């Protein structure tokens, strides 16, 4: 397991870290995004989309669970499983086909579907540290 730590002092930093990570993404990779509400998961996801050269605005698919983007360097499958009801619901939206596909998957709130995550994925954890400032974040990237 490889672990990398990044510091973010602003939303722009978080966006740029997501963008840089996406530029290294390969087909079939899965990125699991962890963090409390308000830590910057959506900003990170927007940066990730920008890193894949996606011009379309990236928004969190909280109510649709999945948004697909096909115009970038790789197909991008953005999941937000915060409101997921069951593993069966993931199957219904095509999760199993997409995580083994030719695109890259980013899954927000991945801890809610931990039983069906692939064995190899990249874990991205975004954490606040109020002692270092309101906008400060530590972003930990672990490759399994």
PDB file of C-alpha atoms in Angstrom, residues 10-140:
ATOM      1  CA  UNK A  10      -8.436  26.578  -0.127  1.00  0.00           C
ATOM      2  CA  UNK A  11     -11.157  25.198  -2.366  1.00  0.00           C
ATOM      3  CA  UNK A  12      -8.859  25.955  -5.321  1.00  0.00           C
ATOM      4  CA  UNK A  13      -6.153  23.738  -3.788  1.00  0.00           C
ATOM      5  CA  UNK A  14      -8.642  20.901  -3.298  1.00  0.00           C
ATOM      6  CA  UNK A  15      -9.838  21.306  -6.905  1.00  0.00           C
ATOM      7  CA  UNK A  16      -6.247  21.243  -8.183  1.00  0.00           C
ATOM      8  CA  UNK A  17      -5.339  18.137  -6.160  1.00  0.00           C
ATOM      9  CA  UNK A  18      -8.340  16.351  -7.689  1.00  0.00           C
ATOM     10  CA  UNK A  19      -7.312  17.531 -11.147  1.00  0.00           C
ATOM     11  CA  UNK A  20      -3.714  16.345 -10.784  1.00  0.00           C
ATOM     12  CA  UNK A  21      -4.833  12.937  -9.531  1.00  0.00           C
ATOM     13  CA  UNK A  22      -7.208  12.510 -12.479  1.00  0.00           C
ATOM     14  CA  UNK A  23      -4.434  13.282 -14.971  1.00  0.00           C
ATOM     15  CA  UNK A  24      -2.716  10.084 -13.783  1.00  0.00           C
ATOM     16  CA  UNK A  25      -5.900   7.971 -13.849  1.00  0.00           C
ATOM     17  CA  UNK A  26      -6.004   4.836 -15.981  1.00  0.00           C
ATOM     18  CA  UNK A  27      -8.949   2.945 -17.487  1.00  0.00           C
ATOM     19  CA  UNK A  28     -10.631   0.657 -14.965  1.00  0.00           C
ATOM     20  CA  UNK A  29      -9.397   2.519 -11.880  1.00  0.00           C
ATOM     21  CA  UNK A  30     -11.727   3.199  -8.970  1.00  0.00           C
ATOM     22  CA  UNK A  31     -11.299   6.133  -6.581  1.00  0.00           C
ATOM     23  CA  UNK A  32     -13.226   5.978  -3.301  1.00  0.00           C
ATOM     24  CA  UNK A  33     -13.786   9.376  -1.716  1.00  0.00           C
ATOM     25  CA  UNK A  34     -14.203   9.669   2.061  1.00  0.00           C
ATOM     26  CA  UNK A  35     -14.935  12.716   4.193  1.00  0.00           C
ATOM     27  CA  UNK A  36     -17.586  14.312   6.359  1.00  0.00           C
ATOM     28  CA  UNK A  37     -20.224  16.663   4.980  1.00  0.00           C
ATOM     29  CA  UNK A  38     -18.657  19.943   3.951  1.00  0.00           C
ATOM     30  CA  UNK A  39     -15.066  18.729   3.628  1.00  0.00           C
ATOM     31  CA  UNK A  40     -14.856  19.400  -0.108  1.00  0.00           C
ATOM     32  CA  UNK A  41     -15.703  16.101  -1.786  1.00  0.00           C
ATOM     33  CA  UNK A  42     -17.707  17.845  -4.516  1.00  0.00           C
ATOM     34  CA  UNK A  43     -14.936  20.396  -5.148  1.00  0.00           C
ATOM     35  CA  UNK A  44     -12.431  17.538  -5.367  1.00  0.00           C
ATOM     36  CA  UNK A  45     -14.763  15.735  -7.810  1.00  0.00           C
ATOM     37  CA  UNK A  46     -15.045  18.866  -9.945  1.00  0.00           C
ATOM     38  CA  UNK A  47     -11.266  19.055 -10.102  1.00  0.00           C
ATOM     39  CA  UNK A  48     -11.104  15.368 -10.963  1.00  0.00           C
ATOM     40  CA  UNK A  49     -13.459  15.958 -13.891  1.00  0.00           C
ATOM     41  CA  UNK A  50     -11.379  18.932 -15.044  1.00  0.00           C
ATOM     42  CA  UNK A  51      -8.268  16.738 -14.928  1.00  0.00           C
ATOM     43  CA  UNK A  52     -10.022  14.344 -17.314  1.00  0.00           C
ATOM     44  CA  UNK A  53     -10.643  17.307 -19.660  1.00  0.00           C
ATOM     45  CA  UNK A  54     -14.409  17.288 -19.089  1.00  0.00           C
ATOM     46  CA  UNK A  55     -15.903  20.684 -19.929  1.00  0.00           C
ATOM     47  CA  UNK A  56     -19.387  19.896 -18.626  1.00  0.00           C
ATOM     48  CA  UNK A  57     -20.063  21.152 -15.074  1.00  0.00           C
ATOM     49  CA  UNK A  58     -19.511  18.394 -12.498  1.00  0.00           C
ATOM     50  CA  UNK A  59     -22.089  18.268  -9.724  1.00  0.00           C
ATOM     51  CA  UNK A  60     -22.656  15.695  -7.038  1.00  0.00           C
ATOM     52  CA  UNK A  61     -25.181  13.049  -8.129  1.00  0.00           C
ATOM     53  CA  UNK A  62     -26.748  12.895  -4.665  1.00  0.00           C
ATOM     54  CA  UNK A  63     -30.252  12.089  -5.880  1.00  0.00           C
ATOM     55  CA  UNK A  64     -29.431  10.235  -9.103  1.00  0.00           C
ATOM     56  CA  UNK A  65     -26.571   8.230  -7.532  1.00  0.00           C
ATOM     57  CA  UNK A  66     -24.634   8.184 -10.830  1.00  0.00           C
ATOM     58  CA  UNK A  67     -23.604  10.736 -13.448  1.00  0.00           C
ATOM     59  CA  UNK A  68     -21.709   9.695 -16.542  1.00  0.00           C
ATOM     60  CA  UNK A  69     -19.392  11.901 -18.577  1.00  0.00           C
ATOM     61  CA  UNK A  70     -18.011  10.668 -21.890  1.00  0.00           C
ATOM     62  CA  UNK A  71     -16.355  13.667 -23.541  1.00  0.00           C
ATOM     63  CA  UNK A  72     -13.049  13.674 -21.622  1.00  0.00           C
ATOM     64  CA  UNK A  73      -9.831  11.711 -21.930  1.00  0.00           C
ATOM     65  CA  UNK A  74     -11.550   8.761 -20.220  1.00  0.00           C
ATOM     66  CA  UNK A  75     -15.196   7.982 -19.530  1.00  0.00           C
ATOM     67  CA  UNK A  76     -15.906   9.279 -16.009  1.00  0.00           C
ATOM     68  CA  UNK A  77     -18.472   7.602 -13.757  1.00  0.00           C
ATOM     69  CA  UNK A  78     -19.248   9.732 -10.712  1.00  0.00           C
ATOM     70  CA  UNK A  79     -21.180   7.965  -7.959  1.00  0.00           C
ATOM     71  CA  UNK A  80     -22.631   9.512  -4.813  1.00  0.00           C
ATOM     72  CA  UNK A  81     -23.937   6.611  -2.744  1.00  0.00           C
ATOM     73  CA  UNK A  82     -25.032   8.677   0.273  1.00  0.00           C
ATOM     74  CA  UNK A  83     -28.687   7.790  -0.376  1.00  0.00           C
ATOM     75  CA  UNK A  84     -28.174   4.237  -1.583  1.00  0.00           C
ATOM     76  CA  UNK A  85     -30.655   1.769  -0.158  1.00  0.00           C
ATOM     77  CA  UNK A  86     -28.971  -1.564  -0.893  1.00  0.00           C
ATOM     78  CA  UNK A  87     -26.313  -3.380  -2.852  1.00  0.00           C
ATOM     79  CA  UNK A  88     -29.091  -4.478  -5.230  1.00  0.00           C
ATOM     80  CA  UNK A  89     -29.768  -0.828  -6.050  1.00  0.00           C
ATOM     81  CA  UNK A  90     -26.111  -0.484  -7.107  1.00  0.00           C
ATOM     82  CA  UNK A  91     -26.528  -3.461  -9.407  1.00  0.00           C
ATOM     83  CA  UNK A  92     -29.616  -1.859 -10.981  1.00  0.00           C
ATOM     84  CA  UNK A  93     -27.686   1.285 -11.976  1.00  0.00           C
ATOM     85  CA  UNK A  94     -24.927  -0.727 -13.636  1.00  0.00           C
ATOM     86  CA  UNK A  95     -22.263  -0.437 -10.942  1.00  0.00           C
ATOM     87  CA  UNK A  96     -20.687  -3.831 -11.608  1.00  0.00           C
ATOM     88  CA  UNK A  97     -20.341  -3.161 -15.332  1.00  0.00           C
ATOM     89  CA  UNK A  98     -18.831   0.281 -14.783  1.00  0.00           C
ATOM     90  CA  UNK A  99     -16.200  -0.621 -12.173  1.00  0.00           C
ATOM     91  CA  UNK A 100     -14.783  -3.198 -14.573  1.00  0.00           C
ATOM     92  CA  UNK A 101     -15.114  -0.939 -17.606  1.00  0.00           C
ATOM     93  CA  UNK A 102     -12.909   1.281 -19.709  1.00  0.00           C
ATOM     94  CA  UNK A 103     -13.541   4.438 -17.692  1.00  0.00           C
ATOM     95  CA  UNK A 104     -12.597   5.707 -14.275  1.00  0.00           C
ATOM     96  CA  UNK A 105     -14.996   5.620 -11.308  1.00  0.00           C
ATOM     97  CA  UNK A 106     -15.124   8.097  -8.437  1.00  0.00           C
ATOM     98  CA  UNK A 107     -17.348   7.016  -5.539  1.00  0.00           C
ATOM     99  CA  UNK A 108     -18.367   9.519  -2.855  1.00  0.00           C
ATOM    100  CA  UNK A 109     -19.399   7.995   0.498  1.00  0.00           C
ATOM    101  CA  UNK A 110     -17.769   4.688  -0.507  1.00  0.00           C
ATOM    102  CA  UNK A 111     -17.839   3.459   3.090  1.00  0.00           C
ATOM    103  CA  UNK A 112     -21.582   2.854   2.625  1.00  0.00           C
ATOM    104  CA  UNK A 113     -20.909   0.166   0.004  1.00  0.00           C
ATOM    105  CA  UNK A 114     -17.695  -1.278   1.462  1.00  0.00           C
ATOM    106  CA  UNK A 115     -18.898  -4.863   0.962  1.00  0.00           C
ATOM    107  CA  UNK A 116     -19.057  -4.451  -2.822  1.00  0.00           C
ATOM    108  CA  UNK A 117     -15.953  -2.335  -3.463  1.00  0.00           C
ATOM    109  CA  UNK A 118     -13.386  -3.914  -5.769  1.00  0.00           C
ATOM    110  CA  UNK A 119     -10.284  -5.410  -4.152  1.00  0.00           C
ATOM    111  CA  UNK A 120      -8.042  -2.786  -5.770  1.00  0.00           C
ATOM    112  CA  UNK A 121      -8.976   0.872  -5.491  1.00  0.00           C
ATOM    113  CA  UNK A 122      -7.574   4.262  -4.576  1.00  0.00           C
ATOM    114  CA  UNK A 123      -8.824   5.669  -1.281  1.00  0.00           C
ATOM    115  CA  UNK A 124      -8.979   9.457  -0.984  1.00  0.00           C
ATOM    116  CA  UNK A 125      -9.793  10.870   2.458  1.00  0.00           C
ATOM    117  CA  UNK A 126     -10.461  14.573   2.975  1.00  0.00           C
ATOM    118  CA  UNK A 127     -10.315  15.846   6.551  1.00  0.00           C
ATOM    119  CA  UNK A 128     -10.734  19.265   8.143  1.00  0.00           C
ATOM    120  CA  UNK A 129      -8.377  20.601  10.773  1.00  0.00           C
ATOM    121  CA  UNK A 130      -9.964  23.757  12.269  1.00  0.00           C
ATOM    122  CA  UNK A 131      -6.775  24.519  14.214  1.00  0.00           C
ATOM    123  CA  UNK A 132      -5.026  25.193  10.896  1.00  0.00           C
ATOM    124  CA  UNK A 133      -7.848  27.336   9.487  1.00  0.00           C
ATOM    125  CA  UNK A 134     -11.424  27.153   8.240  1.00  0.00           C
ATOM    126  CA  UNK A 135     -10.435  26.151   4.691  1.00  0.00           C
ATOM    127  CA  UNK A 136      -7.553  23.837   5.609  1.00  0.00           C
ATOM    128  CA  UNK A 137      -7.836  20.182   4.541  1.00  0.00           C
ATOM    129  CA  UNK A 138      -5.568  17.174   4.688  1.00  0.00           C
ATOM    130  CA  UNK A 139      -6.055  14.916   1.684  1.00  0.00           C
ATOM    131  CA  UNK A 140      -4.721  11.398   2.087  1.00  0.00           C
TER     132      UNK A 140
END
